[in-house]
PDB file of C-alpha atoms and ligand atoms in Angstrom:
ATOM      1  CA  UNK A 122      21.189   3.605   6.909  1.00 86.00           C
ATOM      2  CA  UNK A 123      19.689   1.616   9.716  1.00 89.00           C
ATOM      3  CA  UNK A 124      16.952   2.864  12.624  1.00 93.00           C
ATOM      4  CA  UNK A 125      18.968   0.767  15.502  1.00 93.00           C
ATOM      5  CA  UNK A 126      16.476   1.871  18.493  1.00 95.00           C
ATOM      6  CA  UNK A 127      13.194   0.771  19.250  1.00 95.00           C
ATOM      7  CA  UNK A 128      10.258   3.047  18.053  1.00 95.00           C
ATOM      8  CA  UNK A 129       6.569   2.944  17.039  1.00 96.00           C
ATOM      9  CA  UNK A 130       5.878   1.351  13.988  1.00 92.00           C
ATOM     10  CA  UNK A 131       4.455   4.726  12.208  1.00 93.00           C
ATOM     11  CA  UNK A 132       7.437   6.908  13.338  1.00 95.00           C
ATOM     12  CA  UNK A 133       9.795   3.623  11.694  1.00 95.00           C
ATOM     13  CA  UNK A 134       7.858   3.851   8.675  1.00 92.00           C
ATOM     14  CA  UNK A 135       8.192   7.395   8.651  1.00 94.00           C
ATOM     15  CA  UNK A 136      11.800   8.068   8.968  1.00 95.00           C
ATOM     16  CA  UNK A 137      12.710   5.136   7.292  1.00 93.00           C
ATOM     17  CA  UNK A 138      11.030   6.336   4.283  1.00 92.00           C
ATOM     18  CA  UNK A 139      12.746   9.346   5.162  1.00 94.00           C
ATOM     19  CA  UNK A 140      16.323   7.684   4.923  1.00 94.00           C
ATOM     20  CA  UNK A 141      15.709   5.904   2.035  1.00 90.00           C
ATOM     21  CA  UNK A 142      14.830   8.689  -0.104  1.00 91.00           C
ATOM     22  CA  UNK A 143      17.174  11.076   0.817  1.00 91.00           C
ATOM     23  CA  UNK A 144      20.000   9.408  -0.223  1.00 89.00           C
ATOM     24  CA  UNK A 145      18.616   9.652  -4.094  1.00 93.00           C
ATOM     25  CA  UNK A 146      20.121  13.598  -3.924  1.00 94.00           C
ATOM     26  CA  UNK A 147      23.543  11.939  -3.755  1.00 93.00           C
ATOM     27  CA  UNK A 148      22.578  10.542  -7.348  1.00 95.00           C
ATOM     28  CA  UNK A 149      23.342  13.370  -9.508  1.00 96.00           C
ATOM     29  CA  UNK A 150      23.397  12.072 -12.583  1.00 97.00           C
ATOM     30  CA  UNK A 151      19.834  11.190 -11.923  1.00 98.00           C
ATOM     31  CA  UNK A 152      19.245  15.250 -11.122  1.00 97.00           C
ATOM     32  CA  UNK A 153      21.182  16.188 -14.455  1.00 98.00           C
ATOM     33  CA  UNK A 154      18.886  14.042 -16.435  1.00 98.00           C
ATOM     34  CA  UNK A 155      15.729  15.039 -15.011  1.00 98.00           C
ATOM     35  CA  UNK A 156      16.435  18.785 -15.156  1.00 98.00           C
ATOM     36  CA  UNK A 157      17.610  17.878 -19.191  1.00 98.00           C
ATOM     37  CA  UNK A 158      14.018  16.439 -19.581  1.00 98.00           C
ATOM     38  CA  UNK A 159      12.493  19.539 -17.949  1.00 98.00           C
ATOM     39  CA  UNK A 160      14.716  21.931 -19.832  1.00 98.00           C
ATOM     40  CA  UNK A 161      13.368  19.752 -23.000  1.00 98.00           C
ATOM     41  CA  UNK A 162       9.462  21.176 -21.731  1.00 98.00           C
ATOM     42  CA  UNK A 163      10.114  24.234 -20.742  1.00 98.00           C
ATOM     43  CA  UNK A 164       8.340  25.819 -23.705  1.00 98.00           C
ATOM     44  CA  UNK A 165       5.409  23.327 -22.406  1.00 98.00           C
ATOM     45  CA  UNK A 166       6.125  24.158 -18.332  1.00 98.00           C
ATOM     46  CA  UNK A 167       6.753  27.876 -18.827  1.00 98.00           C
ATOM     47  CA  UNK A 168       2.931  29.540 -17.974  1.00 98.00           C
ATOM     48  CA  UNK A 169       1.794  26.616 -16.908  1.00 98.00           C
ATOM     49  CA  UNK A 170      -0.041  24.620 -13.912  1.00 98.00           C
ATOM     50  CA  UNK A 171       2.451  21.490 -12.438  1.00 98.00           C
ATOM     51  CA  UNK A 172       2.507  18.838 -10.350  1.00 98.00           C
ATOM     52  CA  UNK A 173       5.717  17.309  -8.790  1.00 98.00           C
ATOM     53  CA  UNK A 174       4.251  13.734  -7.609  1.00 98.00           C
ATOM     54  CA  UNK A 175       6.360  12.610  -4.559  1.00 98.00           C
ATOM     55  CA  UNK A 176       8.593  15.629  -4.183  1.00 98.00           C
ATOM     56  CA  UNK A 177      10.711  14.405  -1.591  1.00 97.00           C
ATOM     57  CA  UNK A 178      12.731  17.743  -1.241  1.00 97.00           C
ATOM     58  CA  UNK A 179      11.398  19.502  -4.205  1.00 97.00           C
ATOM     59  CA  UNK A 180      13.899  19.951  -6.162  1.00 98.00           C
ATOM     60  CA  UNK A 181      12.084  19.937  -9.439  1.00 98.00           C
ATOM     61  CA  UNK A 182       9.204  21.883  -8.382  1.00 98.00           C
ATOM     62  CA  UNK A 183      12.018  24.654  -7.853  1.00 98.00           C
ATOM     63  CA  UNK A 184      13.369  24.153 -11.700  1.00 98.00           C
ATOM     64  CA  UNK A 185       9.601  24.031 -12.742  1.00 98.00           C
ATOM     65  CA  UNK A 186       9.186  27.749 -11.457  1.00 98.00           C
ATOM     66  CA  UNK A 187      12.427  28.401 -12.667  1.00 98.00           C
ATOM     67  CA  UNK A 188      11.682  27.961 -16.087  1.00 98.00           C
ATOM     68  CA  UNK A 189       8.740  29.613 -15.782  1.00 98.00           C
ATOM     69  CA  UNK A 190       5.644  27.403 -14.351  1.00 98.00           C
ATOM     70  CA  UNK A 191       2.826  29.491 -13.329  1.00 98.00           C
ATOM     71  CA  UNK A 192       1.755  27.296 -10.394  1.00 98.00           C
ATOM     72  CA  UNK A 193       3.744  24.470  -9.602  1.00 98.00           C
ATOM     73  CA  UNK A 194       1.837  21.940  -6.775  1.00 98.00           C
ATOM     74  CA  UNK A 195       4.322  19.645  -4.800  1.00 98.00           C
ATOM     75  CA  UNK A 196       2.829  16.671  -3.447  1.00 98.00           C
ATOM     76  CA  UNK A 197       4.328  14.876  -0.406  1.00 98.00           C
ATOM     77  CA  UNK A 198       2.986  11.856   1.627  1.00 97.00           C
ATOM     78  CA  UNK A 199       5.848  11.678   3.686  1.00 97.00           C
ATOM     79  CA  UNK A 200       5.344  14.233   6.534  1.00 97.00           C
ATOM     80  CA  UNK A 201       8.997  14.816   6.924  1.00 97.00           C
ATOM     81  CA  UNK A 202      10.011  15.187   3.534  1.00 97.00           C
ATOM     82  CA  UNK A 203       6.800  17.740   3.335  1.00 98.00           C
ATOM     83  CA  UNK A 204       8.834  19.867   6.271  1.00 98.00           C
ATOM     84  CA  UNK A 205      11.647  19.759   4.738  1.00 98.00           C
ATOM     85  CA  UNK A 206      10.732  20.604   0.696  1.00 98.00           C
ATOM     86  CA  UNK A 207       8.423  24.111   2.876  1.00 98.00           C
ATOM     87  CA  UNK A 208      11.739  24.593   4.888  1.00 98.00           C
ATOM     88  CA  UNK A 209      13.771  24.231   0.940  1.00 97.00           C
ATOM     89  CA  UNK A 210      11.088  26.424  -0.833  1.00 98.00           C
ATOM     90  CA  UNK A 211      11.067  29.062   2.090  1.00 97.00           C
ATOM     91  CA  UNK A 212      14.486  29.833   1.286  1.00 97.00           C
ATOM     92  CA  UNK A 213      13.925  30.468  -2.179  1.00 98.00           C
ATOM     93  CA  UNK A 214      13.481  34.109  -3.155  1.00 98.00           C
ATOM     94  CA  UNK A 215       9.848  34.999  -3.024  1.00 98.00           C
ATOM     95  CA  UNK A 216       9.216  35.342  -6.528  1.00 97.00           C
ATOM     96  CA  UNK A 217       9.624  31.783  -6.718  1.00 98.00           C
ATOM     97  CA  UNK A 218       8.470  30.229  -3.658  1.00 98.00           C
ATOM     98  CA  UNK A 219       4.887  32.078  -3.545  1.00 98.00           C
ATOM     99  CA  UNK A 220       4.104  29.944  -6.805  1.00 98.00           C
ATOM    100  CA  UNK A 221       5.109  26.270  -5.195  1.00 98.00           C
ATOM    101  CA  UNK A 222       2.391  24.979  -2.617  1.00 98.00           C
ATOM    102  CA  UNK A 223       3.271  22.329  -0.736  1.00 98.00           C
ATOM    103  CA  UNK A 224       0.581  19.468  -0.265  1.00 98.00           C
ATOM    104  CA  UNK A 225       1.213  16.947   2.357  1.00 98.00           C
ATOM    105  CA  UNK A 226      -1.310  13.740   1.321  1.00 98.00           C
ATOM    106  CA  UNK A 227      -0.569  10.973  -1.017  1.00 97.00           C
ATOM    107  CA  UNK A 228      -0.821  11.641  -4.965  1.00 98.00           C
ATOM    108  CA  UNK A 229      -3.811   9.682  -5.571  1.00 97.00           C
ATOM    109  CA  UNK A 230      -6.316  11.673  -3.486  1.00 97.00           C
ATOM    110  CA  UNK A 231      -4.858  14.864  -4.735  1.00 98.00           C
ATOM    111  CA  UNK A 232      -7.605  16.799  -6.134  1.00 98.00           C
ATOM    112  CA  UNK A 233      -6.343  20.293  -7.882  1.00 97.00           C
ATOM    113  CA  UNK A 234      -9.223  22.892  -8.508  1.00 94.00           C
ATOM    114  CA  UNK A 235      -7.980  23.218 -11.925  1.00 96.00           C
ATOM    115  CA  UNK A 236      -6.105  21.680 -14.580  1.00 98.00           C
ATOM    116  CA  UNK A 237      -2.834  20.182 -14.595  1.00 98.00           C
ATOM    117  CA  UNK A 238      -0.853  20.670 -17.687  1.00 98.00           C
ATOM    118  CA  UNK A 239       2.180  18.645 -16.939  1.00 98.00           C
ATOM    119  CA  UNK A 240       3.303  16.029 -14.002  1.00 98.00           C
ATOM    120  CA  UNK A 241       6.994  15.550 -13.008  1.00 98.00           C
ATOM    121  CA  UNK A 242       7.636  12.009 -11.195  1.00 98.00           C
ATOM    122  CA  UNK A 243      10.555  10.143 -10.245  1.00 98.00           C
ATOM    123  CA  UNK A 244       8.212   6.421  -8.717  1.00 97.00           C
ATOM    124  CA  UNK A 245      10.120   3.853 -10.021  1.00 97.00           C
ATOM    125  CA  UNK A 246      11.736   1.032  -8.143  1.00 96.00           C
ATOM    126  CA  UNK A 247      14.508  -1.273  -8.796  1.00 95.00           C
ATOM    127  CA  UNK A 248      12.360  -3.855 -10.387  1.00 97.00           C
ATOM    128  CA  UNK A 249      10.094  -1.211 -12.429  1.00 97.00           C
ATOM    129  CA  UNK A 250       6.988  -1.682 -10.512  1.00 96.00           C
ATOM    130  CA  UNK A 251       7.947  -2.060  -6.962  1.00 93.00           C
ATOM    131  CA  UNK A 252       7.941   1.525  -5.725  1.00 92.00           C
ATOM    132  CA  UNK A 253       4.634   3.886  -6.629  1.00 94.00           C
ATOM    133  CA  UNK A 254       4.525   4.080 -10.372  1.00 96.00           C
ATOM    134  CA  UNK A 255       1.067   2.076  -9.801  1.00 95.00           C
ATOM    135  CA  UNK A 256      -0.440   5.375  -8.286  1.00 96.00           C
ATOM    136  CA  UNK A 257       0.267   7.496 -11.703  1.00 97.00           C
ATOM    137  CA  UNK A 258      -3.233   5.068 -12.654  1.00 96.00           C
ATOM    138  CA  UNK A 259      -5.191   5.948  -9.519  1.00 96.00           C
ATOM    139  CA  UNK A 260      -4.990   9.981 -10.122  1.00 98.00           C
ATOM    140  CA  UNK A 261      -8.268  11.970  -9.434  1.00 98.00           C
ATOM    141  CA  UNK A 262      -6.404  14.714 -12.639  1.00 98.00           C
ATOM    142  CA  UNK A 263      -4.961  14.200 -16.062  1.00 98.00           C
ATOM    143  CA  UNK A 264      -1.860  15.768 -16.984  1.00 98.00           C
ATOM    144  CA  UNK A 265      -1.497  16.591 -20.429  1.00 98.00           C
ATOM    145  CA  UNK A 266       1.996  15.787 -20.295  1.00 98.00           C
ATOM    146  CA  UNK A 267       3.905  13.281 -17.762  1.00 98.00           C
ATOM    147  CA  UNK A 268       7.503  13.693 -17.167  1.00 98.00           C
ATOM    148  CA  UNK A 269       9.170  10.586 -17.941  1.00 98.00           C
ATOM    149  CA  UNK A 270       6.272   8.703 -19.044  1.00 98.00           C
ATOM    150  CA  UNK A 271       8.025   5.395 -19.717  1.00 98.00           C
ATOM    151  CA  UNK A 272      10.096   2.798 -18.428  1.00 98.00           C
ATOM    152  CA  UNK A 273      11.413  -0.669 -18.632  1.00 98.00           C
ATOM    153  CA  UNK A 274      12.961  -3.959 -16.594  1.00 98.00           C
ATOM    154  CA  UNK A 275      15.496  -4.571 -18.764  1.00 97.00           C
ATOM    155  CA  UNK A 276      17.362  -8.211 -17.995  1.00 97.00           C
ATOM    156  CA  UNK A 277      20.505 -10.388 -19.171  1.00 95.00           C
ATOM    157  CA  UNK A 278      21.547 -13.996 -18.898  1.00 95.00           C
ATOM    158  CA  UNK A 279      25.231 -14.033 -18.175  1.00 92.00           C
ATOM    159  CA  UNK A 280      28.182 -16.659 -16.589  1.00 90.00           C
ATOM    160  CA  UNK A 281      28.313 -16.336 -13.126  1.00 88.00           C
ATOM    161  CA  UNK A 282      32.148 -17.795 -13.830  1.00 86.00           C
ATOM    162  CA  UNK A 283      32.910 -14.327 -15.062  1.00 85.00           C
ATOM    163  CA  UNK A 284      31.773 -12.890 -11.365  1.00 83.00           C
ATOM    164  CA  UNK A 285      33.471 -15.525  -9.643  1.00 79.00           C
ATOM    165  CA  UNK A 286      35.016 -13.543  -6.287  1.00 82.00           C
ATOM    166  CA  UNK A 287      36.152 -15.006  -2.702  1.00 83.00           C
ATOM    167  CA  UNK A 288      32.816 -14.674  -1.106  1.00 85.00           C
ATOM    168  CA  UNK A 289      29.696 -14.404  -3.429  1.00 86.00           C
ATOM    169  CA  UNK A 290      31.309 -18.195  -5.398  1.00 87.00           C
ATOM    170  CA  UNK A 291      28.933 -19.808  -7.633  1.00 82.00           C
ATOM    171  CA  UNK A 292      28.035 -21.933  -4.728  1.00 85.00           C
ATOM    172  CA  UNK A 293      26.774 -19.145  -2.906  1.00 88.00           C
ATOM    173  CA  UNK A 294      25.027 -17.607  -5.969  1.00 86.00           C
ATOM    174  CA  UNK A 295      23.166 -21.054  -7.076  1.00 85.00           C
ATOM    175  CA  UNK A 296      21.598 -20.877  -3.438  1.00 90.00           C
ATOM    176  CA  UNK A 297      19.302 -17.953  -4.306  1.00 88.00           C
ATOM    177  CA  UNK A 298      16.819 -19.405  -6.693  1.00 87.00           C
ATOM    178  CA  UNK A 299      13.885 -17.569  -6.526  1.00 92.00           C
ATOM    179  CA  UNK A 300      15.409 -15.079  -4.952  1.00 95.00           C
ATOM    180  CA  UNK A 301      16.088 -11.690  -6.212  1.00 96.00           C
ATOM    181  CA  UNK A 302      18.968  -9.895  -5.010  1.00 94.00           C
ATOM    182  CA  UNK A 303      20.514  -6.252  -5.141  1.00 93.00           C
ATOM    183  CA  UNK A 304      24.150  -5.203  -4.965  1.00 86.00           C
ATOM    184  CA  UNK A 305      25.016  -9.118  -5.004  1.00 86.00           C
ATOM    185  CA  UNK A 306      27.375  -8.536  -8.035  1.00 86.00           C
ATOM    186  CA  UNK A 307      29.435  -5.503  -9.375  1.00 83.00           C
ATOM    187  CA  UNK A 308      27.265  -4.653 -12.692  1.00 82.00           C
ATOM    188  CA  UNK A 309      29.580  -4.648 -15.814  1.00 83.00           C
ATOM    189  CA  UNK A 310      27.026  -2.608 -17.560  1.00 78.00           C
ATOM    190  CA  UNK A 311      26.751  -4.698 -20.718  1.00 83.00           C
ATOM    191  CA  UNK A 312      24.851  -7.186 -19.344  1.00 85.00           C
ATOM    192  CA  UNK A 313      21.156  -5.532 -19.697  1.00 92.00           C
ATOM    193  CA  UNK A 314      20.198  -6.328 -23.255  1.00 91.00           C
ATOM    194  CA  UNK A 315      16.445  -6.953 -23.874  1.00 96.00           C
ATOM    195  CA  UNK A 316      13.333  -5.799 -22.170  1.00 97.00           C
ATOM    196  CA  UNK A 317      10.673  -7.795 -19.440  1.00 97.00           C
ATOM    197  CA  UNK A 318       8.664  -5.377 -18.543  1.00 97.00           C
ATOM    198  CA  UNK A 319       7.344  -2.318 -19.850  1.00 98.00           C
ATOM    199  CA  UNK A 320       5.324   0.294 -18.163  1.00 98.00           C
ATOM    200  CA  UNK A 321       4.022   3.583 -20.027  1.00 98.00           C
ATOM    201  CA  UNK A 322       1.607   6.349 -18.409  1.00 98.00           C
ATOM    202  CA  UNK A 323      -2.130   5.870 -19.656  1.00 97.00           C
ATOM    203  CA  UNK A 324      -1.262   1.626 -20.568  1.00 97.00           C
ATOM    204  CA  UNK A 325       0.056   0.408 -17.201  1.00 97.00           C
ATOM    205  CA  UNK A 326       2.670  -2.502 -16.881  1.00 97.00           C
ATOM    206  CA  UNK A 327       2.873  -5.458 -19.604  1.00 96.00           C
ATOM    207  CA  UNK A 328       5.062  -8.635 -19.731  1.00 93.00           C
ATOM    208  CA  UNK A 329       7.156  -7.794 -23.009  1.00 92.00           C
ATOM    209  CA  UNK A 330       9.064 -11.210 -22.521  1.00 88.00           C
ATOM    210  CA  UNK A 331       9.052 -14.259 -19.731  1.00 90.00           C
ATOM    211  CA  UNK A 332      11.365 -16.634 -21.872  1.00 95.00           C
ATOM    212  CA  UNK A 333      15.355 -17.027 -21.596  1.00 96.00           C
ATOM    213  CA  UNK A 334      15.191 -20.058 -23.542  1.00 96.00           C
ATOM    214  CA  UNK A 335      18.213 -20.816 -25.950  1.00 96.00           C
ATOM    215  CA  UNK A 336      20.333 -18.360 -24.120  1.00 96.00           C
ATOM    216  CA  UNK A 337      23.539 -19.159 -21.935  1.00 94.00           C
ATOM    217  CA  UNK A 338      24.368 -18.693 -18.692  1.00 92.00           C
ATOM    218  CA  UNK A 339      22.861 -19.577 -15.149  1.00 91.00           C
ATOM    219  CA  UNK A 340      23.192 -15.702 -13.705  1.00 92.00           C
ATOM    220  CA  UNK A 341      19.985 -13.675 -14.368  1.00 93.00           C
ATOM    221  CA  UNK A 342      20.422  -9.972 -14.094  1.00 94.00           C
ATOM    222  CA  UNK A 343      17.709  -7.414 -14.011  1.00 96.00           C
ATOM    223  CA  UNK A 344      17.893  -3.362 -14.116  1.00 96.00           C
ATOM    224  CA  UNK A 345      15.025  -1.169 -14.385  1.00 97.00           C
ATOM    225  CA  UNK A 346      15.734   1.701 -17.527  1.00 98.00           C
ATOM    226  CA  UNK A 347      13.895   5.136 -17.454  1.00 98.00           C
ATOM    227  CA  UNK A 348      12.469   6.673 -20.845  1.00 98.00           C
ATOM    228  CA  UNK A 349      10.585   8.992 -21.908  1.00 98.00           C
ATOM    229  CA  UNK A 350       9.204   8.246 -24.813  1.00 95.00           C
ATOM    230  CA  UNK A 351      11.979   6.269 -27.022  1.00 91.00           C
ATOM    231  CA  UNK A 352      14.341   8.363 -25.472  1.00 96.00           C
ATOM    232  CA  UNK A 353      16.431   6.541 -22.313  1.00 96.00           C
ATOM    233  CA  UNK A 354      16.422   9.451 -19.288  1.00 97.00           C
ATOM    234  CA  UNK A 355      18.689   7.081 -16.334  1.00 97.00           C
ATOM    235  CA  UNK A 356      19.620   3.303 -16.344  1.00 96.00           C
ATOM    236  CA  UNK A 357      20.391   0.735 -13.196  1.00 96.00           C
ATOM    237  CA  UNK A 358      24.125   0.719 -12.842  1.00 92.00           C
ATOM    238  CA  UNK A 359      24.973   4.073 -14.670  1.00 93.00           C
ATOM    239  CA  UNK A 360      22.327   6.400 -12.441  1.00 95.00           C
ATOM    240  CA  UNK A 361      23.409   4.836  -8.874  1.00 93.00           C
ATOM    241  CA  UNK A 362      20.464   5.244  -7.364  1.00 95.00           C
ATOM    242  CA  UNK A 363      19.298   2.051  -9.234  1.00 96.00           C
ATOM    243  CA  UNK A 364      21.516  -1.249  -9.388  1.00 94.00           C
ATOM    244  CA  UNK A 365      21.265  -4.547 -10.788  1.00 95.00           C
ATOM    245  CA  UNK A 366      18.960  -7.319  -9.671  1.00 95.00           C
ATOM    246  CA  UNK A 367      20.164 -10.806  -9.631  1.00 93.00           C
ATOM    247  CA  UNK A 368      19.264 -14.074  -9.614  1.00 94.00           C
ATOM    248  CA  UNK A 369      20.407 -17.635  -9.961  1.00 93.00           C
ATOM    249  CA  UNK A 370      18.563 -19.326 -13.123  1.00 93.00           C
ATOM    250  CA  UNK A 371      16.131 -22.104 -12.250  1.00 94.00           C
ATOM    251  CA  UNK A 372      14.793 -22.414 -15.784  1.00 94.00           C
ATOM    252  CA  UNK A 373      13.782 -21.054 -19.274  1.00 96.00           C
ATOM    253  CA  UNK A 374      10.566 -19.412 -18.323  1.00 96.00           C
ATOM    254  CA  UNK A 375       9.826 -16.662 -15.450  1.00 95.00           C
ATOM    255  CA  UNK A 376       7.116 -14.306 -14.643  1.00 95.00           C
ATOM    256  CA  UNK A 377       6.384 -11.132 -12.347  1.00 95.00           C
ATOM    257  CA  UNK A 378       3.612 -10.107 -10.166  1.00 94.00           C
ATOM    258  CA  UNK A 379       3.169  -7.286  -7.929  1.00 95.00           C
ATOM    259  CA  UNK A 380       0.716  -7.284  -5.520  1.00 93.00           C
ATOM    260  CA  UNK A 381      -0.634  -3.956  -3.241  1.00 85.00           C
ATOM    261  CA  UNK A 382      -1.055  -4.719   0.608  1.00 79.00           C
ATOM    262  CA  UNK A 383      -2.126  -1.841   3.038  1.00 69.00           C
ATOM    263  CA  UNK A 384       1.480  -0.454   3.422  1.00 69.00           C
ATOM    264  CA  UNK A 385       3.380  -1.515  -0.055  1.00 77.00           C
ATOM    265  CA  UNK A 386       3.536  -3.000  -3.382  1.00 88.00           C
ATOM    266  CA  UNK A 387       5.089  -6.231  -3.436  1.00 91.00           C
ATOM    267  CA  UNK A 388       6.945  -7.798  -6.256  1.00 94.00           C
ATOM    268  CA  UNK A 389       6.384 -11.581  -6.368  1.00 95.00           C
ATOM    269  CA  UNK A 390       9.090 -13.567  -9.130  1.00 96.00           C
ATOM    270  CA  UNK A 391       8.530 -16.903 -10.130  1.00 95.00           C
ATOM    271  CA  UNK A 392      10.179 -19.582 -12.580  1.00 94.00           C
ATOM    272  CA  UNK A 393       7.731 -21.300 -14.529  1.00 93.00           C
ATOM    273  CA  UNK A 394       8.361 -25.380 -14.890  1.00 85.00           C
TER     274      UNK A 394
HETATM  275  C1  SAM B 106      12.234   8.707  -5.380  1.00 62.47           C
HETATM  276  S1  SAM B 106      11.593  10.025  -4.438  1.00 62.47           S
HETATM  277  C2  SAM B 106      11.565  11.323  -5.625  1.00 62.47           C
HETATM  278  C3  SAM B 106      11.573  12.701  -4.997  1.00 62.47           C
HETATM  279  C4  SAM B 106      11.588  13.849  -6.017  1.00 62.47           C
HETATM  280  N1  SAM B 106      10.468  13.802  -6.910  1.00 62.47           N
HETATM  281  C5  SAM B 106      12.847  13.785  -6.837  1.00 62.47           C
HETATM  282  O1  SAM B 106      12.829  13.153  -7.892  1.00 62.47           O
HETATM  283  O2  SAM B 106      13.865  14.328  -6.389  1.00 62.47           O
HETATM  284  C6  SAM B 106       9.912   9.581  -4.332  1.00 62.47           C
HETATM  285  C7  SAM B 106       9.139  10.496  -3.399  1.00 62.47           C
HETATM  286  O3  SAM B 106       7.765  10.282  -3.598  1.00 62.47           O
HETATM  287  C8  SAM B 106       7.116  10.183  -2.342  1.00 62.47           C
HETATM  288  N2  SAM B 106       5.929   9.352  -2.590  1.00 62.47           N
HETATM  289  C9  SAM B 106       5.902   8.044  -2.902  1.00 62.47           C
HETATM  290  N3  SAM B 106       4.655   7.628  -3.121  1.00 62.47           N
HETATM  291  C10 SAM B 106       3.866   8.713  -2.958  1.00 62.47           C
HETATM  292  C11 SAM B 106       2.458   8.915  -3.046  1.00 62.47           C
HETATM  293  N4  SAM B 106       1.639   7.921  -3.338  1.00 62.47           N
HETATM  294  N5  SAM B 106       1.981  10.155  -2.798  1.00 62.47           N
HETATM  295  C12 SAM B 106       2.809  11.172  -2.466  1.00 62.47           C
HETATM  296  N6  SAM B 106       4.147  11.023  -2.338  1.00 62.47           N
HETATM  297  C13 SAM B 106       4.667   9.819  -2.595  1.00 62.47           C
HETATM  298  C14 SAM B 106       8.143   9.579  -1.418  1.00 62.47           C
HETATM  299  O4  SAM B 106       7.858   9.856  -0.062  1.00 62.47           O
HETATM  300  C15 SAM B 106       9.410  10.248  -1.926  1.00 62.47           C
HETATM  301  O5  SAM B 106       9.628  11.481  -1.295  1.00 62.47           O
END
C-alpha cells in the first residue's frame, strides 16, 4: 500500500507505519506461532505483570490476559495503532480489558512502577536487525522472561540459472551488486542453510559468519529465522510476513552494519575485497 497524496511528513510517517504493520494480521501463521509460544508460558504469564512491546493491535496482550496475566501493559509508539489496540481492548469483556493499559510512547522510555515478569515482542525486520529489536537493549525494566528471545539471518549461495524467468534474467540480477533486494525471486525454501547473524536478548547482535568462500553459485539469499531459545518460532518464506533477501555475489567475503539515524535503523551491506 502506497500514500499517493501529498501530506506532512509526520502524518506520512504516521500512517505509513500504520500500513505497513497492519498487513502482518494477514500473516497467520505468524499469530499461530506466537500464541503456541505464549501457550508454552502460560504457567509463567498466568498471575503475572506483562509487557507487549510494540502492540500494534494488541493481539497478544489479549491472549496474555487470557491465560491469565494479572496486568498486562501494551506499549504503542504509533498513535494510530494505540487508537486502535483501546478501540480492540474496549470491546473485550470487562474482565479482561480492565487488566490491559494501553501506553502510547516508545518502549525504551517506558518506565513501569513495578516489575515486569515477562515481555512479548514481535521487532524483527527482514534482515534481523533492521526494524526495532535494537530497543529490547535500551529498556529502563528487565523482564525475567522475553518472548522470543532469539533470532537469526540465515543465508544461502544458490544458481541464479535455476531462477532464470522472462524478466528478473541473470542479466538483470548481476546488476544489483551491493544491493539487497526483497521479493526479487520466488523463495524455494531450501535455500537458507547456515546462519550470519545472530541476535539474542541480554547479548545483542554478532557476526556468526561473513565468508561464502568455496561455495557455488553467484545468487546470495538472505531470510531472517525467529527462535526462541533453540527452538525455531517463524522463518522468511514459510511465515509471509518475512521473505527472502537477495543479492547478486560480488565476492567471498561480506559484512553488515546497521546504523540508528533520528527516524530509523539502517542496514548498511558490504562485500569485502
Ligand atoms: C511488527 S508489529 C508487531 C505488533 C504486535 N506486537 C504483534 O505482534 O501483533 C511492531 C509494532 O511495534 C511498534 N513499535 C516499533 N518500535 C516501537 C518502539 N520503539 N516503541 C513502541 N512501539 C514500537 C510498531 O508501531 C508496530 O505496531
Amino acid at each position: 500500500m502506497n500514500i499517493l497524496n501529498q501530506v506532512s511528513p509526520k502524518r506520512f510517517r504516521t500512517i505509513d507505519d500504520l500500513l505497513a504493520f497492519i498487513s502482518i494480521y494477514d500473516d497467520y501463521k505468524r499469530t499461530q506461532a506466537y500464541q503456541r509460544l505464549l501457550r508454552a508460558y502460560k504457567n509463567k504469564i498466568k498471575g503475572s505483570v506483562c509487557v507487549e512491546g510494540g502492540c500494534g493491535l494488541g493481539i497478544f496482550s489479549t491472549e496474555m490476559v487470557k491465560l491469565g496475566a494479572r496486568k498486562v501493559y501494551a506499549i504503542e509508539q504509533n498513535p494510530l495503532l494505540a487508537n486502535l489496540a483501546r478501540n480492540k481492548i474496549d470491546n473485550l469483556p470487562k474482565y479482561l480489558a480492565q487488566r490491559i493499559e494501553v501506553v502510547e510512547e516508545p518502549l525504551q522510555s517506558f518506565q513501569p512502577r513495578r516489575h515486569i515478569d515477562v515481555l512479548v515482542q514481535e521487532l524483527y525486520g527482514q534482515l534481523l536487525y533492521d526494524e526495532d529489536l535494537w530497543v529490547l537493549e535500551h529498556l529502563k525494566f528487565k523482564p525475567d522472561v522475553v518472548l522470543p528471545n532469539r533470532g537469526e539471518l540465515l543465508a544461502g549461495v544458490v544458481s541464479s540459472a535455476s531462477y532464470r524467468d522472462a524478466v528478473v534474467t541473470p542479466g538483470v540480477i548481476e546488476q544489483l551488486q551491493g544491493v539487497l533486494v526483497d521479493g526479487l525471486l520466488e523463495e524455494k525454501l531450501t535455500e537458507l542453510r547456515f546462519p550470519v547473524l545472530e541476535w539474542k536478548y541480554g547479548k545483542g547482535l554478532t557476526h556468526v559468519r561473513r565468508s561464502i568462500k568455496g561455495l557455488k553459485g553467484d545468487l546470495l539469499c538472505f531470510g531472517v529465522s525467529l527462535t526462541h531459545n533453540e527452538k525455531r518460532i517463524c522463518e522468511a518464506g514459510k511465515c509471509p510476513n518475512w521473505s527472502y533477501v537477495w543479492t547478486a555475489r560480488a565476492g567471498d567475503k561480506f559484512e553488515f552494519t546497521f546504523q540508528k539515524s533520528s527516524a530509523s535503523l539502517g542496514c548498511f551491506f558490504r562485500w569485502i575485497r
